[in-house]
Amino acid sequence: MSVLVYTENWDGKFKKLSYELVSYGSKVAEMLGTTTTAVTIGNVNDDELNTLGKYGADKVLCLQSENLKNLDSQLYTNAIAKVAQDEGSKVIVISNNNSGKSIAPRLSVKLKAALGSGVSQLPLSTSPFTVYKRTFSGAAFAHVVLKTDVKIITLTQNSFDIVENSKQVKVERVDFQTDAPKTVVKDVQKQTGKLLLTDAEIVVSGGRGMKSPDNWGPLEELAELLGGATACSRPVSDEGWRPHEEHTGQTGKIIAPNLYIAVGISGATQHIAGVSGSKYIVAINNDKTAPIFEVAQYGIVGDAQKVLPQLVEAVKEIKGK
Ligand SMILES: Cc1cc2nc3c(=O)[nH]c(=O)nc-3n(C[C@H](O)[C@H](O)[C@H](O)COP(=O)(O)OP(=O)(O)OC[C@H]3O[C@@H](n4cnc5c(N)ncnc54)[C@H](O)[C@@H]3O)c2cc1C
């Protein structure tokens, strides 16, 4: 028996998210008195695979197959299920990101395993196995009991700190036999040079209070200075002020950065549903009664067009730019 952690890699590299998952999985394994096996799919070199040992993986399996070159949720589900069965894993940890969301429910059906999705803390108890998650668009918390023998957890990004917990890791490469994918990906064109919103640790986001698409300059500058990404509320993308991929919220992207700076955003529940997992929320709004201040740890009551340039100057001074 072990805790199995599915760790995604991007062109052979792990990201912070992968280390969060392994840190989390190894803590769950400690609670259960067992070991942690990480599984990844694709071409990853030994040095990179070994990094997972630093965060608590006892064993790393790297599955390789031409048929698994691109994410195919059915084939990836079958592969992870096979590894889970071979390893006798009773708990499987997967990210609650887009690929995790496409794999975990399939895995749940295949293994007849209860699924705790969007979990944000270590289990509250292992007997009964009880996980903690946000519910009702982040307005409440739920304690969910997973009653099946095998359990699946999808972990919310950025909800669990990376913990160093060095282990003597055993790395194994598996030439994995699998069917050919039913859907063939002919070409993948990746966006390069741009930080993905879902990967960003700092996000600067604008709402209707920005007044016009022409006012985004200081907001973009602040995001760039902080090494972050830009986002927006839904009406802003609906108006065509900003691209749709920046829209966060219930009907847009769900993000959980360390810092979310909401500028001219009222804080409607549908918006908060997408950002409530952020570690810190800073609100800039000229209405001190705006609901965003109820969820923000820090707030500035003021005109965005005056506050943003001052923030940009302050950050430049700190960074010596
Ligand atoms: C089914 C459904 C799904 C939805 N999904 C989403 C979603 O995924 N994401 C989303 O964002 N919304 C979503 N919405 C819309 C949501 O209800 C809100 O209407 C929307 O979030 C409001 O966007 P906003 O905060 O930019 O604009 P507003 O609500 O208009 O707020 C603008 C804010 O800017 C402030 N302001 C004005 N001038 C200034 C200034 N000069 N300086 C500083 N502050 C200023 C105002 O005080 C106000 O608080 C959804 C709605 C429905 C019905």
Tab-separated table of C-alpha atoms and ligand atoms in Angstrom:
chain	number	residue	atom	x	y	z
A	1	MET	CA	0.000	0.000	0.000
A	2	SER	CA	1.248	3.504	-0.785
A	3	VAL	CA	-0.065	6.953	-1.490
A	4	LEU	CA	0.119	7.531	-5.237
A	5	VAL	CA	0.682	11.069	-6.502
A	6	TYR	CA	0.157	11.892	-10.175
A	7	THR	CA	2.724	14.564	-10.969
A	8	GLU	CA	2.349	16.362	-14.263
A	9	ASN	CA	5.433	17.501	-16.110
A	10	TRP	CA	5.601	20.155	-18.784
A	11	ASP	CA	8.075	19.255	-21.549
A	12	GLY	CA	10.014	17.149	-19.066
A	13	LYS	CA	10.036	19.698	-16.256
A	14	PHE	CA	8.151	19.721	-12.998
A	15	LYS	CA	6.610	22.914	-11.684
A	16	LYS	CA	5.843	24.143	-8.183
A	17	LEU	CA	2.464	22.435	-8.491
A	18	SER	CA	4.130	19.010	-8.806
A	19	TYR	CA	6.164	19.632	-5.642
A	20	GLU	CA	3.063	20.780	-3.759
A	21	LEU	CA	1.334	17.528	-4.701
A	22	VAL	CA	4.270	15.361	-3.605
A	23	SER	CA	4.640	17.344	-0.343
A	24	TYR	CA	0.934	16.829	0.309
A	25	GLY	CA	0.959	13.145	-0.677
A	26	SER	CA	3.932	12.390	1.550
A	27	LYS	CA	2.213	14.034	4.541
A	28	VAL	CA	-0.902	11.926	3.882
A	29	ALA	CA	1.370	8.870	3.655
A	30	GLU	CA	2.877	9.785	7.049
A	31	MET	CA	-0.636	9.996	8.514
A	32	LEU	CA	-1.354	6.508	7.140
A	33	GLY	CA	2.046	5.069	8.063
A	34	THR	CA	2.911	4.245	4.464
A	35	THR	CA	5.148	5.367	1.589
A	36	THR	CA	4.708	7.771	-1.308
A	37	THR	CA	4.957	6.818	-4.965
A	38	ALA	CA	4.939	9.563	-7.590
A	39	VAL	CA	3.983	8.729	-11.155
A	40	THR	CA	4.605	10.910	-14.170
A	41	ILE	CA	4.095	10.383	-17.895
A	42	GLY	CA	6.513	11.340	-20.660
A	43	ASN	CA	10.175	12.055	-21.202
A	44	VAL	CA	11.676	13.316	-17.972
A	45	ASN	CA	15.379	13.035	-17.217
A	46	ASP	CA	16.742	11.349	-14.093
A	47	ASP	CA	17.847	14.573	-12.397
A	48	GLU	CA	14.359	15.984	-12.714
A	49	LEU	CA	12.721	12.748	-11.511
A	50	ASN	CA	15.055	12.705	-8.504
A	51	THR	CA	13.875	16.176	-7.419
A	52	LEU	CA	10.598	14.569	-6.320
A	53	GLY	CA	12.538	12.722	-3.606
A	54	LYS	CA	13.356	16.069	-2.018
A	55	TYR	CA	9.670	16.577	-1.256
A	56	GLY	CA	8.968	13.125	0.131
A	57	ALA	CA	8.583	10.667	-2.763
A	58	ASP	CA	10.036	7.243	-1.888
A	59	LYS	CA	9.584	5.961	-5.408
A	60	VAL	CA	9.113	7.661	-8.784
A	61	LEU	CA	7.671	5.885	-11.799
A	62	CYS	CA	8.100	7.462	-15.212
A	63	LEU	CA	5.740	5.938	-17.780
A	64	GLN	CA	6.862	6.194	-21.360
A	65	SER	CA	4.857	5.467	-24.475
A	66	GLU	CA	4.409	7.111	-27.874
A	67	ASN	CA	0.643	6.756	-27.302
A	68	LEU	CA	0.856	8.908	-24.169
A	69	LYS	CA	2.697	11.804	-25.798
A	70	ASN	CA	-0.285	14.123	-25.465
A	71	LEU	CA	-2.778	14.262	-22.639
A	72	ASP	CA	-5.602	11.848	-23.417
A	73	SER	CA	-7.780	11.620	-20.335
A	74	GLN	CA	-8.988	8.071	-21.059
A	75	LEU	CA	-5.511	6.654	-21.684
A	76	TYR	CA	-3.977	8.612	-18.797
A	77	THR	CA	-6.767	7.361	-16.512
A	78	ASN	CA	-6.083	3.760	-17.558
A	79	ALA	CA	-2.353	4.226	-16.985
A	80	ILE	CA	-2.750	5.766	-13.522
A	81	ALA	CA	-5.337	3.121	-12.585
A	82	LYS	CA	-2.928	0.334	-13.590
A	83	VAL	CA	-0.114	1.861	-11.519
A	84	ALA	CA	-2.463	2.350	-8.544
A	85	GLN	CA	-3.498	-1.313	-8.725
A	86	ASP	CA	0.097	-2.557	-9.102
A	87	GLU	CA	1.240	-0.393	-6.187
A	88	GLY	CA	-1.785	-1.291	-4.066
A	89	SER	CA	-2.407	2.432	-3.546
A	90	LYS	CA	-5.295	3.308	-1.277
A	91	VAL	CA	-5.059	7.074	-1.712
A	92	ILE	CA	-4.418	8.803	-5.044
A	93	VAL	CA	-3.547	12.510	-5.116
A	94	ILE	CA	-4.039	14.555	-8.292
A	95	SER	CA	-4.096	18.298	-8.965
A	96	ASN	CA	-7.460	20.026	-9.165
A	97	ASN	CA	-6.310	21.729	-12.385
A	98	ASN	CA	-7.834	21.143	-15.825
A	99	SER	CA	-6.048	17.859	-16.512
A	100	GLY	CA	-6.721	16.623	-12.967
A	101	LYS	CA	-10.391	17.455	-13.425
A	102	SER	CA	-10.513	15.404	-16.620
A	103	ILE	CA	-8.723	12.398	-15.101
A	104	ALA	CA	-9.973	12.168	-11.493
A	105	PRO	CA	-13.697	11.527	-12.170
A	106	ARG	CA	-12.829	8.842	-14.753
A	107	LEU	CA	-10.429	7.260	-12.286
A	108	SER	CA	-13.106	7.399	-9.621
A	109	VAL	CA	-15.484	5.381	-11.825
A	110	LYS	CA	-12.794	2.950	-12.960
A	111	LEU	CA	-11.495	2.174	-9.467
A	112	LYS	CA	-14.881	2.574	-7.734
A	113	ALA	CA	-13.102	5.103	-5.551
A	114	ALA	CA	-14.705	8.027	-3.721
A	115	LEU	CA	-13.458	11.385	-4.969
A	116	GLY	CA	-12.806	14.397	-2.766
A	117	SER	CA	-12.392	17.245	-5.242
A	118	GLY	CA	-10.896	20.689	-4.624
A	119	VAL	CA	-9.405	19.695	-1.282
A	120	SER	CA	-7.324	22.399	0.388
A	121	GLN	CA	-5.895	20.845	3.572
A	122	LEU	CA	-4.554	17.581	4.927
A	123	PRO	CA	-7.295	15.085	5.816
A	124	LEU	CA	-8.979	15.978	9.104
A	125	SER	CA	-8.867	12.299	10.058
A	126	THR	CA	-7.881	9.027	8.423
A	127	SER	CA	-10.573	6.982	10.142
A	128	PRO	CA	-13.091	7.861	8.904
A	129	PHE	CA	-11.108	9.361	6.037
A	130	THR	CA	-12.346	12.961	6.090
A	131	VAL	CA	-11.190	15.694	3.741
A	132	TYR	CA	-11.712	19.431	3.903
A	133	LYS	CA	-12.821	21.467	0.889
A	134	ARG	CA	-14.392	24.746	-0.113
A	135	THR	CA	-17.956	24.581	-1.303
A	136	PHE	CA	-20.796	26.898	-2.474
A	137	SER	CA	-18.369	28.940	-4.606
A	138	GLY	CA	-16.004	29.349	-1.662
A	139	ALA	CA	-18.707	30.656	0.683
A	140	ALA	CA	-18.549	27.599	2.966
A	141	PHE	CA	-16.328	24.680	3.925
A	142	ALA	CA	-17.316	21.029	3.834
A	143	HIS	CA	-15.958	18.026	5.688
A	144	VAL	CA	-16.338	15.127	3.270
A	145	VAL	CA	-16.021	11.497	4.367
A	146	LEU	CA	-14.572	9.182	1.691
A	147	LYS	CA	-15.886	5.731	2.526
A	148	THR	CA	-14.457	3.511	-0.212
A	149	ASP	CA	-11.336	1.367	0.123
A	150	VAL	CA	-9.487	3.430	-2.516
A	151	LYS	CA	-9.803	7.204	-2.245
A	152	ILE	CA	-8.986	9.991	-4.693
A	153	ILE	CA	-8.150	13.541	-3.678
A	154	THR	CA	-7.780	16.456	-6.076
A	155	LEU	CA	-5.743	19.172	-4.402
A	156	THR	CA	-6.395	22.869	-5.030
A	157	GLN	CA	-3.344	24.583	-6.471
A	158	ASN	CA	-1.371	26.748	-4.011
A	159	SER	CA	-3.352	25.479	-1.037
A	160	PHE	CA	-0.513	23.426	0.440
A	161	ASP	CA	3.014	24.669	1.077
A	162	ILE	CA	5.969	22.845	-0.420
A	163	VAL	CA	7.734	20.977	2.387
A	164	GLU	CA	11.249	19.577	2.036
A	165	ASN	CA	11.309	16.021	3.297
A	166	SER	CA	14.295	14.357	1.600
A	167	LYS	CA	14.039	10.657	0.898
A	168	GLN	CA	16.280	8.085	-0.768
A	169	VAL	CA	14.198	7.987	-3.887
A	170	LYS	CA	14.026	5.023	-6.203
A	171	VAL	CA	13.429	5.988	-9.840
A	172	GLU	CA	11.973	3.490	-12.318
A	173	ARG	CA	11.255	3.942	-16.009
A	174	VAL	CA	8.389	1.897	-17.376
A	175	ASP	CA	7.921	1.181	-21.054
A	176	PHE	CA	4.173	1.398	-20.789
A	177	GLN	CA	1.968	-0.689	-23.082
A	178	THR	CA	-1.254	1.034	-23.974
A	179	ASP	CA	-3.868	1.332	-26.727
A	180	ALA	CA	-3.535	3.983	-29.399
A	181	PRO	CA	-5.460	7.179	-28.597
A	182	LYS	CA	-8.927	7.439	-30.156
A	183	THR	CA	-8.370	11.145	-30.756
A	184	VAL	CA	-5.209	12.115	-32.563
A	185	VAL	CA	-3.565	15.453	-31.776
A	186	LYS	CA	-1.965	16.571	-35.026
A	187	ASP	CA	-0.323	19.764	-33.915
A	188	VAL	CA	0.215	21.640	-30.656
A	189	GLN	CA	1.031	25.324	-30.752
A	190	LYS	CA	2.193	26.456	-27.368
A	191	GLN	CA	2.053	30.003	-26.137
A	192	THR	CA	5.592	30.996	-25.342
A	193	GLY	CA	7.075	33.793	-23.284
A	194	LYS	CA	3.825	34.479	-21.436
A	195	LEU	CA	3.174	33.490	-17.851
A	196	LEU	CA	-0.013	31.440	-17.700
A	197	LEU	CA	-2.644	32.864	-15.401
A	198	THR	CA	-3.144	29.523	-13.661
A	199	ASP	CA	0.613	29.236	-12.970
A	200	ALA	CA	1.126	32.786	-11.717
A	201	GLU	CA	1.932	33.335	-8.055
A	202	ILE	CA	0.945	36.985	-8.314
A	203	VAL	CA	-2.077	38.172	-10.284
A	204	VAL	CA	-3.135	41.770	-10.852
A	205	SER	CA	-6.740	41.883	-11.969
A	206	GLY	CA	-8.970	44.695	-13.209
A	207	GLY	CA	-12.721	45.176	-13.153
A	208	ARG	CA	-15.233	47.635	-14.505
A	209	GLY	CA	-13.842	50.227	-12.084
A	210	MET	CA	-10.865	50.543	-14.437
A	211	LYS	CA	-13.361	52.514	-16.579
A	212	SER	CA	-11.784	51.960	-20.005
A	213	PRO	CA	-9.501	49.506	-21.831
A	214	ASP	CA	-7.124	52.439	-22.312
A	215	ASN	CA	-6.424	52.565	-18.559
A	216	TRP	CA	-4.730	49.172	-18.302
A	217	GLY	CA	-1.155	50.460	-18.716
A	218	PRO	CA	-0.256	50.878	-15.001
A	219	LEU	CA	-2.017	47.607	-14.122
A	220	GLU	CA	0.054	45.718	-16.712
A	221	GLU	CA	3.194	47.491	-15.543
A	222	LEU	CA	2.521	46.519	-11.935
A	223	ALA	CA	1.975	42.876	-12.943
A	224	GLU	CA	5.204	42.867	-14.944
A	225	LEU	CA	7.221	44.464	-12.138
A	226	LEU	CA	5.915	41.851	-9.703
A	227	GLY	CA	6.579	38.989	-12.127
A	228	GLY	CA	2.859	38.246	-12.216
A	229	ALA	CA	0.029	37.788	-14.704
A	230	THR	CA	-2.975	39.963	-15.498
A	231	ALA	CA	-6.606	38.938	-15.079
A	232	CYS	CA	-10.022	40.576	-15.195
A	233	SER	CA	-13.661	40.273	-14.179
A	234	ARG	CA	-16.225	38.864	-16.573
A	235	PRO	CA	-17.881	42.123	-17.694
A	236	VAL	CA	-14.449	43.407	-18.666
A	237	SER	CA	-13.825	40.472	-20.999
A	238	ASP	CA	-17.467	40.527	-22.187
A	239	GLU	CA	-16.952	44.161	-23.201
A	240	GLY	CA	-13.846	43.130	-25.116
A	241	TRP	CA	-11.598	45.319	-22.933
A	242	ARG	CA	-9.438	42.300	-22.152
A	243	PRO	CA	-9.019	38.836	-23.740
A	244	HIS	CA	-11.372	36.083	-22.585
A	245	GLU	CA	-8.564	33.911	-21.256
A	246	GLU	CA	-8.068	36.509	-18.486
A	247	HIS	CA	-11.617	36.189	-17.153
A	248	THR	CA	-11.646	34.687	-13.663
A	249	GLY	CA	-14.592	33.485	-11.653
A	250	GLN	CA	-17.332	30.905	-11.609
A	251	THR	CA	-17.624	30.910	-15.393
A	252	GLY	CA	-13.973	31.656	-16.062
A	253	LYS	CA	-10.625	30.507	-14.717
A	254	ILE	CA	-10.331	29.341	-11.122
A	255	ILE	CA	-7.016	30.505	-9.743
A	256	ALA	CA	-5.237	30.339	-6.395
A	257	PRO	CA	-2.180	32.598	-6.483
A	258	ASN	CA	-0.259	33.690	-3.421
A	259	LEU	CA	-1.298	37.273	-4.061
A	260	TYR	CA	-4.395	38.518	-5.922
A	261	ILE	CA	-4.647	42.275	-6.403
A	262	ALA	CA	-8.217	43.205	-7.360
A	263	VAL	CA	-8.472	46.667	-8.868
A	264	GLY	CA	-11.912	48.212	-9.414
A	265	ILE	CA	-13.630	44.862	-8.843
A	266	SER	CA	-16.752	44.874	-6.684
A	267	GLY	CA	-16.336	41.319	-5.346
A	268	ALA	CA	-19.507	39.646	-6.655
A	269	THR	CA	-19.865	36.027	-5.461
A	270	GLN	CA	-19.395	34.757	-9.015
A	271	HIS	CA	-16.035	36.534	-9.214
A	272	ILE	CA	-14.899	35.476	-5.734
A	273	ALA	CA	-15.722	31.847	-6.648
A	274	GLY	CA	-12.711	31.929	-8.956
A	275	VAL	CA	-10.209	33.643	-6.672
A	276	SER	CA	-11.167	32.705	-3.114
A	277	GLY	CA	-8.333	30.162	-2.989
A	278	SER	CA	-5.771	33.009	-3.166
A	279	LYS	CA	-3.515	33.212	-0.136
A	280	TYR	CA	-3.754	37.011	0.094
A	281	ILE	CA	-6.241	39.326	-1.569
A	282	VAL	CA	-5.533	43.037	-1.843
A	283	ALA	CA	-8.442	45.219	-2.957
A	284	ILE	CA	-8.241	48.669	-4.507
A	285	ASN	CA	-11.675	50.225	-4.759
A	286	ASN	CA	-13.088	53.744	-4.336
A	287	ASP	CA	-16.154	52.444	-2.482
A	288	LYS	CA	-15.298	51.415	1.048
A	289	THR	CA	-18.512	49.347	1.279
A	290	ALA	CA	-17.606	47.193	-1.776
A	291	PRO	CA	-17.986	43.471	-0.902
A	292	ILE	CA	-14.416	42.764	-2.090
A	293	PHE	CA	-13.160	44.287	1.189
A	294	GLU	CA	-14.927	41.488	3.094
A	295	VAL	CA	-12.656	38.875	1.524
A	296	ALA	CA	-9.496	40.993	1.222
A	297	GLN	CA	-6.773	40.925	3.874
A	298	TYR	CA	-5.525	44.352	2.759
A	299	GLY	CA	-7.421	47.168	1.128
A	300	ILE	CA	-6.867	50.616	-0.317
A	301	VAL	CA	-9.893	52.886	-0.621
A	302	GLY	CA	-9.121	55.167	-3.523
A	303	ASP	CA	-9.295	55.881	-7.218
A	304	ALA	CA	-7.553	53.110	-9.181
A	305	GLN	CA	-6.101	55.599	-11.635
A	306	LYS	CA	-4.362	57.429	-8.789
A	307	VAL	CA	-3.414	54.414	-6.635
A	308	LEU	CA	-1.955	52.213	-9.396
A	309	PRO	CA	0.759	54.670	-10.569
A	310	GLN	CA	1.778	55.221	-6.930
A	311	LEU	CA	2.039	51.461	-6.390
A	312	VAL	CA	4.099	51.113	-9.563
A	313	GLU	CA	6.507	53.815	-8.337
A	314	ALA	CA	6.740	52.218	-4.871
A	315	VAL	CA	7.522	48.776	-6.326
A	316	LYS	CA	10.107	50.312	-8.675
A	317	GLU	CA	11.787	51.985	-5.706
A	318	ILE	CA	11.875	48.738	-3.699
A	319	LYS	CA	13.271	46.859	-6.697
A	320	GLY	CA	15.746	49.653	-7.458
A	321	LYS	CA	14.371	50.158	-10.988
B	1	LIG	C1	-24.329	33.083	-13.869
B	1	LIG	C2	-23.323	34.187	-13.676
B	1	LIG	C3	-21.988	33.885	-13.762
B	1	LIG	C4	-21.030	34.892	-13.592
B	1	LIG	N1	-19.703	34.570	-13.671
B	1	LIG	C5	-18.792	35.533	-13.417
B	1	LIG	C6	-17.416	35.227	-13.426
B	1	LIG	O1	-16.996	34.090	-13.682
B	1	LIG	N2	-16.541	36.208	-13.158
B	1	LIG	C7	-16.921	37.499	-12.881
B	1	LIG	O2	-16.069	38.351	-12.642
B	1	LIG	N3	-18.234	37.791	-12.892
B	1	LIG	C8	-19.169	36.869	-13.160
B	1	LIG	N4	-20.484	37.210	-13.170
B	1	LIG	C9	-20.832	38.641	-13.052
B	1	LIG	C10	-20.854	39.110	-11.603
B	1	LIG	O3	-22.106	38.884	-11.030
B	1	LIG	C11	-20.544	40.616	-11.513
B	1	LIG	O4	-21.482	41.312	-12.288
B	1	LIG	C12	-19.151	40.984	-11.992
B	1	LIG	O5	-18.175	40.191	-11.332
B	1	LIG	C13	-18.887	42.437	-11.694
B	1	LIG	O6	-17.682	42.825	-12.304
B	1	LIG	P1	-16.864	44.065	-11.760
B	1	LIG	O7	-16.571	43.873	-10.321
B	1	LIG	O8	-15.744	44.298	-12.700
B	1	LIG	O9	-17.872	45.272	-12.007
B	1	LIG	P2	-18.814	46.068	-11.009
B	1	LIG	O10	-19.670	45.179	-10.221
B	1	LIG	O11	-19.461	47.114	-11.842
B	1	LIG	O12	-17.799	46.752	-9.992
B	1	LIG	C14	-16.922	47.770	-10.292
B	1	LIG	C15	-16.236	48.177	-9.006
B	1	LIG	O13	-15.283	49.177	-9.309
B	1	LIG	C16	-15.328	50.168	-8.307
B	1	LIG	N5	-14.871	51.422	-8.900
B	1	LIG	C17	-15.520	52.268	-9.731
B	1	LIG	N6	-14.715	53.299	-10.085
B	1	LIG	C18	-13.532	53.085	-9.480
B	1	LIG	C19	-12.302	53.788	-9.455
B	1	LIG	N7	-12.130	54.917	-10.150
B	1	LIG	N8	-11.303	53.290	-8.715
B	1	LIG	C20	-11.431	52.145	-7.991
B	1	LIG	N9	-12.588	51.437	-7.984
B	1	LIG	C21	-13.617	51.891	-8.716
B	1	LIG	C22	-16.789	50.225	-7.870
B	1	LIG	O14	-16.885	50.737	-6.551
B	1	LIG	C23	-17.182	48.766	-7.949
B	1	LIG	O15	-16.982	48.112	-6.723
B	1	LIG	C24	-21.450	36.234	-13.345
B	1	LIG	C25	-22.818	36.515	-13.245
B	1	LIG	C26	-23.744	35.515	-13.416
B	1	LIG	C27	-25.207	35.855	-13.298
